[in-house]
Coordinates of C-alpha atoms in Angstrom, one line a residue:
M1491 CA -11.6 77.4 -19.6
L1492 CA -9.8 75.1 -17.0
K1493 CA -12.5 76.1 -14.2
N1494 CA -15.4 74.8 -16.7
N1495 CA -13.5 71.5 -17.3
K1496 CA -13.5 70.8 -13.9
I1497 CA -17.2 72.0 -13.4
N1498 CA -18.1 69.5 -16.1
F1499 CA -16.3 66.6 -14.7
V1500 CA -17.7 66.9 -11.5
F1501 CA -21.3 66.7 -13.1
A1502 CA -20.4 63.7 -15.0
L1503 CA -19.3 61.9 -12.0
I1504 CA -22.3 63.2 -10.0
A1505 CA -24.5 61.9 -12.9
A1506 CA -23.0 58.4 -13.4
I1507 CA -23.1 57.8 -9.6
C1508 CA -26.8 58.4 -9.9
L1509 CA -27.3 56.5 -12.8
W1510 CA -25.6 53.8 -11.0
A1511 CA -27.7 54.2 -8.0
Y1512 CA -30.8 53.9 -10.0
V1513 CA -29.6 50.6 -11.4
L1514 CA -29.1 48.8 -8.6
G1515 CA -32.5 50.1 -6.6
D1516 CA -34.6 49.6 -9.8
D1517 CA -36.4 46.4 -9.0
S1518 CA -37.8 46.0 -12.5
S1519 CA -34.4 45.3 -14.0
S1520 CA -33.8 41.8 -15.4
Y1521 CA -31.8 39.2 -13.9
G1522 CA -31.0 35.4 -15.1
G1523 CA -29.6 32.0 -13.7
T1524 CA -29.6 28.7 -13.9
I1525 CA -30.5 26.1 -11.3
R1526 CA -28.5 22.4 -11.7
N1527 CA -29.7 18.9 -11.1
I1528 CA -33.4 19.2 -10.3
P1529 CA -34.6 15.7 -9.2
V1530 CA -37.2 14.5 -11.7
N1531 CA -40.0 12.9 -9.9
Y1532 CA -42.0 10.2 -11.7
I1533 CA -45.6 10.5 -10.6
N1534 CA -48.9 8.3 -10.6
A1535 CA -46.8 4.7 -11.1
E1536 CA -49.6 3.6 -9.1
T1537 CA -51.8 4.0 -11.9
L1538 CA -50.2 2.0 -14.5
E1539 CA -50.0 -0.9 -12.1
E1540 CA -53.6 -0.7 -12.0
A1541 CA -53.3 -1.3 -15.8
G1542 CA -51.1 -4.1 -15.5
L1543 CA -48.2 -2.1 -16.5
V1544 CA -44.7 -0.6 -14.8
V1545 CA -42.2 1.5 -16.1
L1546 CA -39.3 -0.6 -17.4
E1547 CA -36.6 2.4 -18.0
T1548 CA -36.5 6.1 -16.7
P1549 CA -33.3 7.2 -18.1
T1550 CA -33.5 11.0 -17.0
E1551 CA -32.9 11.6 -13.3
T1552 CA -32.2 15.3 -13.3
V1553 CA -32.4 18.2 -15.2
N1554 CA -30.8 21.6 -15.2
V1555 CA -33.5 24.9 -15.5
S1556 CA -32.3 28.3 -16.8
Y1557 CA -34.5 31.0 -15.6
S1558 CA -35.3 35.1 -15.6
G1559 CA -36.9 37.2 -13.2
Q1560 CA -36.4 40.7 -11.3
R1561 CA -33.1 41.6 -10.0
S1562 CA -34.4 41.9 -6.4
L1563 CA -35.2 38.1 -6.6
K1564 CA -31.4 37.3 -7.5
N1565 CA -30.6 36.3 -4.0
K1566 CA -34.1 34.5 -3.1
V1567 CA -34.2 32.1 -5.7
K1568 CA -33.4 28.5 -4.3
A1569 CA -33.2 25.3 -6.0
K1570 CA -35.6 23.7 -3.7
D1571 CA -38.2 26.3 -5.4
F1572 CA -38.1 24.2 -8.4
K1573 CA -39.6 20.8 -8.9
A1574 CA -39.7 18.7 -12.2
T1575 CA -42.3 15.8 -12.9
V1576 CA -43.1 13.3 -15.1
D1577 CA -46.7 12.2 -15.3
L1578 CA -47.0 8.7 -15.9
E1579 CA -50.6 8.2 -15.9
G1580 CA -52.1 7.0 -19.0
L1581 CA -49.3 5.9 -20.7
K1582 CA -49.1 2.9 -22.9
E1583 CA -46.6 -0.7 -23.3
G1584 CA -43.4 0.3 -25.2
E1585 CA -41.9 3.5 -25.4
N1586 CA -43.6 6.8 -24.5
T1587 CA -42.3 10.5 -25.0
V1588 CA -43.4 12.5 -22.1
K1589 CA -43.1 16.1 -21.3
I1590 CA -41.2 17.4 -18.1
L1591 CA -43.3 19.8 -16.1
V1592 CA -41.4 22.2 -14.0
E1593 CA -43.1 24.2 -10.9
K1594 CA -41.3 27.6 -10.4
P1595 CA -41.5 30.5 -7.7
D1596 CA -43.8 33.4 -8.8
N1597 CA -42.5 36.5 -10.5
V1598 CA -39.8 33.8 -12.1
D1599 CA -40.2 33.0 -15.9
I1600 CA -38.4 29.5 -17.5
K1601 CA -36.2 30.4 -19.9
S1602 CA -35.1 26.7 -21.0
I1603 CA -34.8 23.1 -19.6
S1604 CA -31.9 21.1 -20.4
V1605 CA -34.0 17.9 -21.4
P1606 CA -37.7 19.1 -22.3
K1607 CA -39.3 15.5 -22.8
V1608 CA -38.1 12.2 -21.5
T1609 CA -38.3 8.8 -23.2
V1610 CA -40.1 6.2 -20.7
F1611 CA -40.2 2.4 -21.4
V1612 CA -43.5 0.8 -20.3
D1613 CA -43.4 -3.0 -19.8
K1614 CA -46.4 -5.7 -18.8
L1615 CA -46.3 -5.7 -14.9
A1616 CA -45.7 -9.6 -14.1
E1617 CA -45.2 -11.9 -10.9
A1618 CA -43.4 -15.1 -10.5
Y1619 CA -42.5 -17.6 -7.9
K1620 CA -38.4 -18.0 -7.7
P1621 CA -36.4 -20.5 -5.7
I1622 CA -34.3 -19.9 -2.9
E1623 CA -30.7 -21.1 -3.0
V1624 CA -28.6 -20.9 0.1
S1625 CA -24.9 -20.3 -0.5
I1626 CA -22.1 -20.0 1.9
I1627 CA -19.4 -17.3 1.7
N1628 CA -16.2 -16.3 3.9
Q1629 CA -15.6 -20.3 4.1
D1630 CA -12.0 -20.9 4.8
N1631 CA -12.1 -23.8 7.2
D1632 CA -11.0 -27.0 5.2
D1633 CA -12.1 -29.5 8.1
S1634 CA -15.5 -27.9 9.0
E1635 CA -18.5 -26.0 7.2
P1636 CA -21.7 -24.6 8.3
Y1637 CA -24.8 -27.0 7.9
I1638 CA -28.0 -25.8 6.6
V1639 CA -30.7 -27.4 8.9
Q1640 CA -33.7 -25.5 7.5
V1641 CA -34.7 -22.7 5.5
S1642 CA -38.1 -20.9 6.2
R1643 CA -39.1 -20.6 2.8
D1644 CA -38.6 -22.5 -0.3
S1645 CA -39.4 -19.8 -2.9
V1646 CA -40.5 -16.1 -2.7
R1647 CA -42.7 -14.2 -5.1
I1648 CA -41.2 -11.2 -6.9
R1649 CA -42.8 -8.5 -9.0
G1650 CA -41.8 -6.2 -11.7
A1651 CA -41.5 -5.4 -15.5
K1652 CA -41.9 -8.9 -17.3
T1653 CA -38.3 -8.3 -18.8
I1654 CA -36.7 -8.1 -15.4
V1655 CA -38.6 -10.8 -13.9
D1656 CA -38.1 -13.4 -16.8
R1657 CA -34.2 -12.5 -16.3
V1658 CA -34.6 -13.8 -12.9
D1659 CA -33.1 -17.5 -12.1
R1660 CA -33.3 -17.7 -8.4
L1661 CA -32.8 -15.7 -5.1
V1662 CA -29.7 -16.1 -3.4
A1663 CA -29.4 -16.3 0.8
A1664 CA -25.5 -15.8 1.4
V1665 CA -24.9 -17.5 4.9
D1666 CA -21.2 -15.7 6.1
A1667 CA -19.5 -18.7 7.8
T1668 CA -17.7 -16.7 10.5
K1669 CA -21.0 -16.3 12.2
V1670 CA -21.9 -19.8 12.3
G1671 CA -21.2 -21.6 15.6
N1672 CA -21.0 -24.9 16.9
A1673 CA -24.5 -24.0 18.7
M1674 CA -27.5 -24.2 16.6
K1675 CA -28.9 -20.7 15.7
S1676 CA -30.9 -18.8 13.0
L1677 CA -30.0 -16.2 11.1
S1678 CA -31.8 -13.4 9.1
I1679 CA -30.5 -13.8 5.4
E1680 CA -31.3 -10.6 2.8
L1681 CA -32.4 -12.4 -0.3
V1682 CA -30.5 -11.4 -3.6
P1683 CA -32.0 -12.1 -6.9
V1684 CA -29.7 -13.4 -9.5
D1685 CA -29.7 -14.4 -13.4
S1686 CA -28.8 -17.8 -14.5
K1687 CA -25.2 -16.3 -14.7
G1688 CA -25.2 -15.3 -10.8
E1689 CA -25.1 -11.6 -11.7
K1690 CA -27.6 -9.5 -9.5
V1691 CA -30.9 -8.6 -11.0
E1692 CA -31.7 -5.0 -10.1
N1693 CA -35.2 -3.3 -10.3
V1694 CA -37.5 -5.9 -8.8
R1695 CA -39.6 -6.2 -6.0
L1696 CA -39.7 -9.2 -3.6
E1697 CA -42.6 -10.4 -1.4
Y1698 CA -40.0 -10.7 1.5
D1699 CA -36.4 -9.2 1.3
N1700 CA -35.1 -11.7 3.9
V1701 CA -35.2 -15.7 4.6
S1702 CA -34.6 -17.1 8.0
V1703 CA -31.7 -19.9 7.8
T1704 CA -31.1 -22.3 10.8
T1705 CA -27.7 -23.3 10.7
I1706 CA -24.9 -25.0 12.7
M1707 CA -21.1 -25.8 12.1
H1708 CA -20.5 -29.4 11.1
N1709 CA -17.5 -31.5 10.3
K1710 CA -16.6 -32.4 6.7
K1711 CA -15.5 -36.0 5.2
T1712 CA -14.5 -37.1 1.6
V1713 CA -15.9 -40.5 0.6
T1714 CA -15.9 -42.4 -2.7
L1715 CA -18.7 -41.2 -5.3
N1716 CA -20.5 -44.1 -7.4
V1717 CA -21.4 -43.0 -10.6
H1718 CA -23.6 -45.3 -12.6
V1719 CA -23.2 -44.5 -16.5
T1720 CA -25.7 -46.1 -18.9
G1721 CA -26.6 -46.3 -22.2
N1722 CA -23.1 -46.1 -23.7
S1723 CA -23.4 -49.2 -26.1
N1724 CA -23.4 -47.5 -29.5
A1725 CA -21.4 -49.5 -31.8
Y1726 CA -20.9 -46.4 -34.0
I1727 CA -19.4 -44.0 -32.1
T1728 CA -17.2 -43.4 -29.2
R1729 CA -18.0 -41.6 -26.3
N1730 CA -15.2 -41.1 -23.7
I1731 CA -16.3 -40.5 -20.3
S1732 CA -14.7 -38.9 -17.3
V1733 CA -16.3 -38.8 -14.0
P1734 CA -15.2 -37.4 -10.4
K1735 CA -14.1 -40.7 -8.1
T1736 CA -14.6 -38.8 -4.7
I1737 CA -17.2 -36.2 -3.1
T1738 CA -16.8 -34.2 0.1
I1739 CA -20.0 -34.0 2.4
K1740 CA -20.9 -32.6 5.8
G1741 CA -23.2 -33.4 8.8
T1742 CA -22.9 -35.0 12.4
D1743 CA -19.9 -36.8 13.5
E1744 CA -22.5 -39.4 14.0
A1745 CA -23.8 -39.3 10.5
L1746 CA -20.7 -39.1 8.6
S1747 CA -19.2 -41.8 10.7
Q1748 CA -21.6 -44.3 9.2
I1749 CA -20.9 -43.4 5.3
G1750 CA -18.1 -44.8 3.5
S1751 CA -19.5 -43.9 -0.2
I1752 CA -22.0 -41.9 -1.7
S1753 CA -24.1 -42.9 -5.1
C1754 CA -25.8 -40.5 -7.5
E1755 CA -28.6 -40.9 -10.0
P1756 CA -28.0 -43.0 -13.2
V1757 CA -26.3 -40.7 -15.9
D1758 CA -28.0 -41.7 -19.2
V1759 CA -25.6 -41.0 -22.4
S1760 CA -27.6 -42.9 -25.0
D1761 CA -28.8 -39.6 -26.5
I1762 CA -25.3 -37.6 -26.5
F1763 CA -23.8 -37.1 -29.8
E1764 CA -21.5 -34.1 -29.3
D1765 CA -19.2 -33.0 -26.4
T1766 CA -21.5 -32.5 -23.3
I1767 CA -21.3 -31.7 -19.6
I1768 CA -23.9 -33.6 -17.6
D1769 CA -24.8 -32.6 -13.8
I1770 CA -24.5 -34.8 -11.2
K1771 CA -27.2 -35.6 -8.7
P1772 CA -26.0 -37.4 -5.2
I1773 CA -28.3 -39.5 -3.4
L1774 CA -27.6 -38.2 0.1
P1775 CA -28.9 -39.8 3.4
E1776 CA -30.8 -37.7 6.0
G1777 CA -28.8 -35.3 7.7
I1778 CA -25.8 -35.2 4.9
E1779 CA -24.9 -32.3 2.7
V1780 CA -22.8 -32.0 -0.2
A1781 CA -20.0 -29.6 1.0
T1782 CA -18.8 -26.4 -1.0
D1783 CA -15.8 -28.1 -2.0
S1784 CA -17.8 -30.6 -4.2
Q1785 CA -20.6 -28.3 -5.7
N1786 CA -21.4 -28.6 -9.3
L1787 CA -19.8 -32.0 -9.9
Q1788 CA -20.2 -33.1 -13.4
V1789 CA -19.8 -35.9 -15.9
I1790 CA -17.5 -35.0 -19.0
V1791 CA -18.6 -36.7 -22.2
S1792 CA -16.0 -36.7 -25.2
V1793 CA -18.0 -37.7 -28.6
A1794 CA -15.8 -39.2 -31.7
G1795 CA -17.3 -40.0 -34.8
A1796 CA -20.6 -38.5 -34.1
A1797 CA -22.6 -35.7 -36.2
T1798 CA -26.1 -33.9 -36.4
R1799 CA -27.7 -32.8 -39.0
D1800 CA -31.3 -31.0 -39.9
F1801 CA -34.1 -31.9 -42.2
T1802 CA -37.4 -30.3 -43.4
F1803 CA -40.6 -31.7 -44.6
S1804 CA -43.9 -30.5 -45.5
E1805 CA -47.5 -32.1 -45.3
N1806 CA -46.8 -33.3 -48.8
D1807 CA -44.6 -35.7 -47.2
I1808 CA -46.9 -37.3 -45.4
V1809 CA -48.7 -40.8 -45.8
L1810 CA -52.1 -41.2 -44.6
E1811 CA -53.1 -45.1 -43.9
G1812 CA -56.3 -46.3 -43.4
V1813 CA -58.0 -44.1 -46.1
D1814 CA -61.8 -44.9 -46.4
E1815 CA -62.7 -45.2 -49.8
D1816 CA -65.8 -42.8 -49.5
T1817 CA -63.6 -40.2 -47.5
I1818 CA -61.1 -37.6 -48.7
P1819 CA -58.7 -36.9 -45.8
T1820 CA -56.5 -34.1 -46.1
V1821 CA -53.3 -32.8 -44.1
D1822 CA -53.4 -29.2 -42.8
N1823 CA -50.5 -27.1 -43.5
I1824 CA -47.4 -28.0 -41.8
T1825 CA -43.5 -28.1 -41.6
V1826 CA -42.0 -31.1 -40.1
K1827 CA -38.4 -30.4 -38.6
V1828 CA -36.1 -33.5 -38.2
S1829 CA -32.8 -33.8 -36.3
V1830 CA -30.7 -36.9 -36.7
S1831 CA -27.7 -37.5 -34.9
G1832 CA -25.2 -40.9 -34.8
N1833 CA -22.1 -41.9 -36.8
V1834 CA -20.9 -39.1 -39.0
E1835 CA -20.3 -41.3 -42.1
V1836 CA -23.9 -42.6 -42.0
I1837 CA -25.2 -39.0 -41.4
E1838 CA -23.4 -37.0 -44.3
Q1839 CA -24.9 -40.0 -47.0
M1840 CA -28.4 -39.2 -45.7
T1841 CA -31.3 -37.9 -47.7
E1842 CA -34.9 -36.9 -47.5
S1843 CA -35.6 -39.8 -49.1
D1844 CA -34.4 -42.0 -45.9
F1845 CA -37.6 -40.9 -44.1
Q1846 CA -41.0 -41.8 -44.4
F1847 CA -44.1 -40.1 -42.3
L1848 CA -47.0 -41.9 -41.4
A1849 CA -50.3 -41.1 -40.0
D1850 CA -53.2 -43.6 -39.3
V1851 CA -56.7 -42.4 -40.3
S1852 CA -58.6 -45.5 -40.4
G1853 CA -62.1 -45.2 -38.9
L1854 CA -62.1 -41.5 -38.6
E1855 CA -65.4 -39.4 -39.5
K1856 CA -65.8 -36.1 -41.2
G1857 CA -64.4 -33.3 -39.4
V1858 CA -60.9 -32.2 -38.2
H1859 CA -58.8 -34.8 -36.3
T1860 CA -55.4 -34.7 -34.6
V1861 CA -53.3 -37.9 -35.4
A1862 CA -50.3 -39.2 -34.5
L1863 CA -47.0 -38.9 -36.8
K1864 CA -44.7 -41.3 -37.0
C1865 CA -41.5 -41.3 -38.6
V1866 CA -39.9 -44.0 -40.1
C1867 CA -36.1 -44.7 -41.0
E1868 CA -34.4 -47.8 -41.6
N1869 CA -30.7 -46.2 -41.3
K1870 CA -29.0 -47.7 -38.0
G1871 CA -26.7 -46.1 -35.5
I1872 CA -28.6 -43.1 -35.2
E1873 CA -31.2 -41.4 -33.2
I1874 CA -34.3 -39.2 -34.7
E1875 CA -35.9 -36.3 -33.5
Y1876 CA -38.9 -34.6 -35.1
N1877 CA -41.6 -32.1 -34.1
P1878 CA -44.4 -32.1 -34.1
S1879 CA -45.7 -35.2 -32.9
E1880 CA -49.2 -35.2 -34.0
I1881 CA -51.0 -33.4 -36.9
K1882 CA -54.2 -31.9 -38.0
V1883 CA -56.1 -33.9 -40.6
I1884 CA -59.5 -33.0 -42.5
I1885 CA -62.0 -35.8 -43.5
E1886 CA -64.8 -34.7 -46.2

């Protein structure tokens, strides 16, 4: 009995070993795996540009692919054997859903793709010329500063999705003060597209990536700034105006020695009825620039006793003057928007009846005519803005 059990055990062990060897040697048994972070390649972008379009956004950059195949391929399947592509040809402006195509090795089947489809946003292709602004960085000397002698270009053409191109306000060339010496030299400076807040704008192409800036280190000087303010004679409101008294300039020693003060373009405050900040525009002699210390000098206007109010009128509120007895003039459908600013007590008491709209149609023949629109208001101490200033009149 014991001898039979031992024989049975030996036969079972031999059978197990044989089965294990068979499984290992069987090429037809299946094996599965996952390849991660396969880059997604977007192709045929040039066909979009030929149609005046460009990709605005492609949120998916990589995908994971699960596959299956014969066990003999277990150590032969590599990530480089898989390629993921998205064909952009034929896409339309707006949102597009496109299938991701995956190329695979032979004798391998794709089980699943982590992102089978992508959403591609397509925008109109646009281009525009943007001005170049030179700024100075790493400036730590109180007595001197780089002087910009010449910039090789005033503007550069940019190209890209219209939404992005419209965001670009200017191209900034940052001159490193530590690289500027007492001898004149030219520096190749990278251009950076920025928006109105100075934030960098990505995904826009520049016709030229760099600009040549000729510069030299010059001394600085602080002088009196003359700011001439006009239009502050309104008897119905009070404007408190604050202006800077000095300005720091830079240039050659000879040029600086001849300057005791700098004037600026007149600042008109007659149309200001609320707290406002106005940029100052200095009038600089040749060879003189404004130092970094005095960039963005401003006039600060504080207004008291003023208010602004809006009114809306239609074609029925327009009075036609000079109408011929033999004609029938009509005004095309229109909305006239009026904004009045001035003394707060006067503004609060105003009504639509304070305004009169006149259009002179005398001498006009049959047809459609564009006629000037005139707004009349007898209230004193106010400023009026209205739009449109012209209307269409049909003469029958």
